[in-house]
DNA sequence: ATGCCGCTCATTGTATACGCTTTCCGCTGC
DNA sequence: GCAGCGGAAAGCGTATACAATGAGCGGCAT
């Protein structure tokens, strides 16, 4: 019983502290999923970090069964990589994947802007501006982790406004992966620093100017992508012939 | 030992027929996943059909653990729905979901056409035409199940040519869901009957006319969507106030 | 001394056992 | 006769135990 536990450790409101019978099991899983997901997106778990099932099971106070379920979900979202007999590790995106993700964001997020401009309400705009403010505050406070997560949340919520749940979920996953890409290829202290892009974007949207918002989003994403330093590091499977025959 | 088994039941080449020790476990899982996925896409398992873990475990000769893993994967692709204490069933898409899926296909598949036109090779075209031919043959032979799967495969492979693995995977999932939507809202004997759309599309692509291919794809998808009979059946949670106050 | 082989440990993959929730059916009371 | 309640069964959720595999390491032979 002296094991360190998280998630339900703060509340511990399940009567007598019996660890096995906590209220709703599904919510528990969801919370743990969020914890791990956030840790990855906020770069507290860096790409390549191994995620051993035993360790996670002990930390969160559930059995490996539940952990495996969560890891598989994270794997489907490509936040972690499952190597057959080696277990799970935080995904290290390749340069190709990075390009694919940003191309996809260009297509989908830009394509969504007209519809978003048509549907956005005052509350939506307010909520978005709030996210943008908090993002800038976090950035100013030096909390890059929080800023990254807030930026992803901004883009995700934006997509939700379109009303298309399928595309919104896709965008959210692309944003999560983008966070990983930033962790590998991003230049520290250079990501969207202090830029008012998000505020400006909301401005164009509330004024109903979908075309302009679309163009602006395109430039915004291009700027982020351009700020990456894509050094094609071919760690795995280096071409030995190429290397030693030259 | 007298239980019916599938997948590996045909080969039974693992020495003496011991069911537990088949070659590679991962491949086995993949095969079972494909079996269930195909059955859903081909409408041999209809929307709403329950998928009991015990039954599937017995049929495929593995334990419930493996089945659960597969069901969760299918759930993430929204081919099956996992109801908390009720188990899995084939997803019955709502009208809203159907609209979202086709809107998403409009955006992504059409957006991909220019790049596909730029990259398509002779072998690609050949392979696509072959799929189109087989689809028409299946349709003529009355095997709608096969035709539906081939149509999804056509669109999926088309997307792959773009080179963007992320978007291609997304399109493939959208196509799988489209098969489900056809199962619920499609008019029998009316889906793409004998149309040469796919062949024509390949023609535009090999001639490098991305714009035209894009417009054609748009019309193609609109035609499919228009052929649906979206009867908004609100089975679950009927609004009693609405019904009895009117 | 060095290289190869085999051993042991660490870690994942799979199955099974148990508990809990839900549902269905039969019983009893009104 | 019908409605409500209780028990039994079926099926899912979770944990744990066991098996298999790969990696790291030390000993032995050359």
CSV table of C-alpha atoms in Angstrom, one decimal, chain B residues 18-203:
chain,number,residue,atom,x,y,z
B,18,UNK,CA,-3.0,-27.8,-31.8
B,19,UNK,CA,-5.0,-24.6,-31.9
B,20,UNK,CA,-3.1,-22.6,-29.4
B,21,UNK,CA,0.3,-22.4,-31.0
B,22,UNK,CA,-0.3,-21.1,-34.4
B,23,UNK,CA,2.6,-19.4,-36.1
B,24,UNK,CA,2.6,-15.7,-35.5
B,25,UNK,CA,0.1,-14.4,-33.1
B,26,UNK,CA,0.1,-10.9,-34.5
B,27,UNK,CA,-0.7,-12.0,-38.0
B,28,UNK,CA,-3.5,-14.2,-36.6
B,29,UNK,CA,-5.0,-11.1,-34.9
B,30,UNK,CA,-4.7,-9.2,-38.1
B,31,UNK,CA,-6.5,-11.9,-40.1
B,32,UNK,CA,-9.3,-12.0,-37.6
B,33,UNK,CA,-9.6,-8.3,-37.7
B,34,UNK,CA,-9.8,-8.4,-41.5
B,35,UNK,CA,-12.4,-11.1,-41.3
B,36,UNK,CA,-14.7,-9.1,-39.0
B,37,UNK,CA,-14.0,-5.9,-40.8
B,38,UNK,CA,-14.8,-7.4,-44.2
B,39,UNK,CA,-18.0,-9.0,-42.8
B,40,UNK,CA,-19.2,-5.6,-41.7
B,41,UNK,CA,-18.2,-3.7,-44.8
B,42,UNK,CA,-19.8,-6.4,-47.0
B,43,UNK,CA,-23.0,-6.2,-45.0
B,44,UNK,CA,-22.9,-9.8,-43.9
B,45,UNK,CA,-23.0,-8.3,-40.5
B,46,UNK,CA,-25.8,-5.7,-40.5
B,47,UNK,CA,-25.9,-2.5,-38.5
B,48,UNK,CA,-27.2,-3.2,-35.0
B,49,UNK,CA,-26.0,-6.8,-35.0
B,50,UNK,CA,-24.6,-7.8,-31.6
B,51,UNK,CA,-21.1,-9.1,-31.4
B,52,UNK,CA,-20.7,-11.2,-28.3
B,53,UNK,CA,-17.2,-11.7,-27.1
B,54,UNK,CA,-17.7,-15.3,-26.1
B,55,UNK,CA,-19.1,-16.2,-29.4
B,56,UNK,CA,-16.4,-14.5,-31.4
B,57,UNK,CA,-13.7,-16.0,-29.2
B,58,UNK,CA,-15.1,-19.5,-29.8
B,59,UNK,CA,-15.5,-19.0,-33.6
B,60,UNK,CA,-12.0,-17.8,-34.1
B,61,UNK,CA,-10.4,-20.0,-31.5
B,62,UNK,CA,-8.7,-17.4,-29.4
B,63,UNK,CA,-9.6,-16.1,-26.0
B,64,UNK,CA,-11.7,-13.1,-25.2
B,65,UNK,CA,-8.7,-11.0,-24.5
B,66,UNK,CA,-7.7,-11.0,-28.2
B,67,UNK,CA,-11.2,-10.4,-29.3
B,68,UNK,CA,-11.6,-7.4,-27.0
B,69,UNK,CA,-8.5,-5.9,-28.5
B,70,UNK,CA,-9.9,-6.3,-32.0
B,71,UNK,CA,-13.3,-5.0,-31.0
B,72,UNK,CA,-11.6,-1.9,-29.6
B,73,UNK,CA,-9.8,-1.3,-32.8
B,74,UNK,CA,-13.0,-1.6,-34.8
B,75,UNK,CA,-14.6,0.8,-32.3
B,76,UNK,CA,-12.0,3.4,-32.9
B,77,UNK,CA,-12.7,3.2,-36.6
B,78,UNK,CA,-16.4,3.5,-35.7
B,79,UNK,CA,-17.4,0.2,-37.4
B,80,UNK,CA,-18.6,-1.2,-34.1
B,81,UNK,CA,-20.1,0.6,-31.2
B,82,UNK,CA,-19.1,-0.3,-27.6
B,83,UNK,CA,-21.9,0.2,-25.1
B,84,UNK,CA,-20.5,0.1,-21.6
B,85,UNK,CA,-22.0,-2.9,-20.1
B,86,UNK,CA,-23.8,-4.2,-23.1
B,87,UNK,CA,-20.9,-5.2,-25.3
B,88,UNK,CA,-20.2,-4.5,-29.0
B,89,UNK,CA,-22.6,-4.2,-31.9
B,90,UNK,CA,-22.2,-3.1,-35.5
B,91,UNK,CA,-22.5,0.7,-35.7
B,92,UNK,CA,-25.7,2.1,-37.0
B,93,UNK,CA,-24.7,5.5,-38.4
B,94,UNK,CA,-27.0,8.4,-37.7
B,95,UNK,CA,-28.1,10.7,-40.5
B,96,UNK,CA,-25.8,13.4,-39.0
B,97,UNK,CA,-22.9,11.1,-39.1
B,98,UNK,CA,-23.7,10.2,-42.7
B,99,UNK,CA,-23.6,13.8,-43.7
B,100,UNK,CA,-20.4,14.4,-41.8
B,101,UNK,CA,-18.7,11.5,-43.5
B,102,UNK,CA,-19.7,12.5,-47.0
B,103,UNK,CA,-18.8,16.1,-46.4
B,104,UNK,CA,-15.4,15.0,-45.2
B,105,UNK,CA,-15.0,12.8,-48.2
B,106,UNK,CA,-15.8,15.8,-50.4
B,107,UNK,CA,-13.2,17.9,-48.8
B,108,UNK,CA,-10.4,15.3,-48.6
B,109,UNK,CA,-10.8,13.2,-51.6
B,110,UNK,CA,-11.4,16.1,-53.9
B,111,UNK,CA,-8.6,18.0,-52.4
B,112,UNK,CA,-6.3,15.1,-53.1
B,113,UNK,CA,-7.1,14.8,-56.8
B,114,UNK,CA,-4.6,17.4,-58.1
B,115,UNK,CA,-1.7,15.7,-56.2
B,116,UNK,CA,-2.8,12.3,-57.4
B,117,UNK,CA,-3.0,13.5,-61.0
B,118,UNK,CA,0.6,14.7,-60.6
B,119,UNK,CA,1.9,11.5,-59.2
B,120,UNK,CA,0.0,8.7,-60.8
B,121,UNK,CA,2.1,6.2,-62.6
B,122,UNK,CA,1.1,3.7,-65.3
B,123,UNK,CA,1.1,0.8,-62.8
B,124,UNK,CA,-1.1,2.8,-60.5
B,125,UNK,CA,-3.6,3.4,-63.3
B,126,UNK,CA,-3.5,-0.2,-64.3
B,127,UNK,CA,-4.1,-1.4,-60.8
B,128,UNK,CA,-7.0,1.1,-60.4
B,129,UNK,CA,-8.6,0.1,-63.7
B,130,UNK,CA,-8.4,-3.5,-62.6
B,131,UNK,CA,-10.3,-2.8,-59.4
B,132,UNK,CA,-12.9,-0.9,-61.4
B,133,UNK,CA,-13.3,-3.8,-63.7
B,134,UNK,CA,-13.7,-6.3,-60.9
B,135,UNK,CA,-16.2,-4.0,-59.2
B,136,UNK,CA,-18.3,-3.9,-62.3
B,137,UNK,CA,-18.1,-7.7,-62.8
B,138,UNK,CA,-19.1,-8.2,-59.2
B,139,UNK,CA,-22.1,-5.9,-59.7
B,140,UNK,CA,-23.1,-7.7,-62.9
B,141,UNK,CA,-22.9,-11.0,-61.1
B,142,UNK,CA,-25.2,-9.7,-58.4
B,143,UNK,CA,-22.5,-9.9,-55.7
B,144,UNK,CA,-23.2,-6.5,-54.2
B,145,UNK,CA,-21.1,-7.4,-51.1
B,146,UNK,CA,-18.0,-7.7,-53.2
B,147,UNK,CA,-18.7,-4.7,-55.2
B,148,UNK,CA,-19.1,-2.5,-52.1
B,149,UNK,CA,-15.7,-3.7,-50.8
B,150,UNK,CA,-14.1,-3.1,-54.1
B,151,UNK,CA,-15.4,0.4,-54.4
B,152,UNK,CA,-14.0,1.2,-51.0
B,153,UNK,CA,-10.7,-0.3,-52.0
B,154,UNK,CA,-10.7,1.8,-55.2
B,155,UNK,CA,-11.1,5.1,-53.3
B,156,UNK,CA,-8.6,4.0,-50.7
B,157,UNK,CA,-5.9,3.1,-53.2
B,158,UNK,CA,-6.6,6.3,-55.0
B,159,UNK,CA,-5.9,8.3,-51.9
B,160,UNK,CA,-2.7,6.3,-51.3
B,161,UNK,CA,-1.3,7.5,-54.6
B,162,UNK,CA,-1.2,11.0,-53.2
B,163,UNK,CA,1.8,9.9,-51.1
B,164,UNK,CA,0.2,11.3,-47.9
B,165,UNK,CA,-0.2,8.3,-45.6
B,166,UNK,CA,-2.1,10.2,-43.0
B,167,UNK,CA,-4.8,11.5,-45.3
B,168,UNK,CA,-4.9,8.1,-47.1
B,169,UNK,CA,-5.6,6.3,-43.9
B,170,UNK,CA,-8.3,8.8,-43.1
B,171,UNK,CA,-9.9,8.3,-46.5
B,172,UNK,CA,-9.9,4.6,-46.0
B,173,UNK,CA,-11.7,4.9,-42.8
B,174,UNK,CA,-14.2,7.2,-44.3
B,175,UNK,CA,-14.8,4.7,-47.0
B,176,UNK,CA,-15.4,1.9,-44.5
B,177,UNK,CA,-17.9,4.0,-42.7
B,178,UNK,CA,-19.5,4.8,-46.1
B,179,UNK,CA,-20.2,1.1,-46.6
B,180,UNK,CA,-22.0,1.1,-43.3
B,181,UNK,CA,-24.0,4.2,-44.3
B,182,UNK,CA,-25.0,2.4,-47.5
B,183,UNK,CA,-26.2,-0.5,-45.5
B,184,UNK,CA,-28.6,1.7,-43.6
B,185,UNK,CA,-29.6,4.4,-46.0
B,186,UNK,CA,-28.8,2.9,-49.4
B,187,UNK,CA,-31.5,1.9,-51.9
B,188,UNK,CA,-30.9,-1.7,-52.9
B,189,UNK,CA,-30.0,-2.1,-56.5
B,190,UNK,CA,-29.1,1.5,-57.1
B,191,UNK,CA,-25.6,2.0,-55.9
B,192,UNK,CA,-23.3,3.0,-58.7
B,193,UNK,CA,-25.0,0.5,-60.9
B,194,UNK,CA,-23.0,-0.1,-63.9
B,195,UNK,CA,-21.7,3.5,-63.8
B,196,UNK,CA,-18.3,3.9,-65.4
B,197,UNK,CA,-17.4,6.7,-63.0
B,198,UNK,CA,-14.3,5.0,-61.7
B,199,UNK,CA,-12.9,4.3,-65.1
B,200,UNK,CA,-13.6,7.8,-66.3
B,201,UNK,CA,-11.9,9.2,-63.2
B,202,UNK,CA,-8.7,7.2,-63.9
B,203,UNK,CA,-8.8,8.6,-67.4
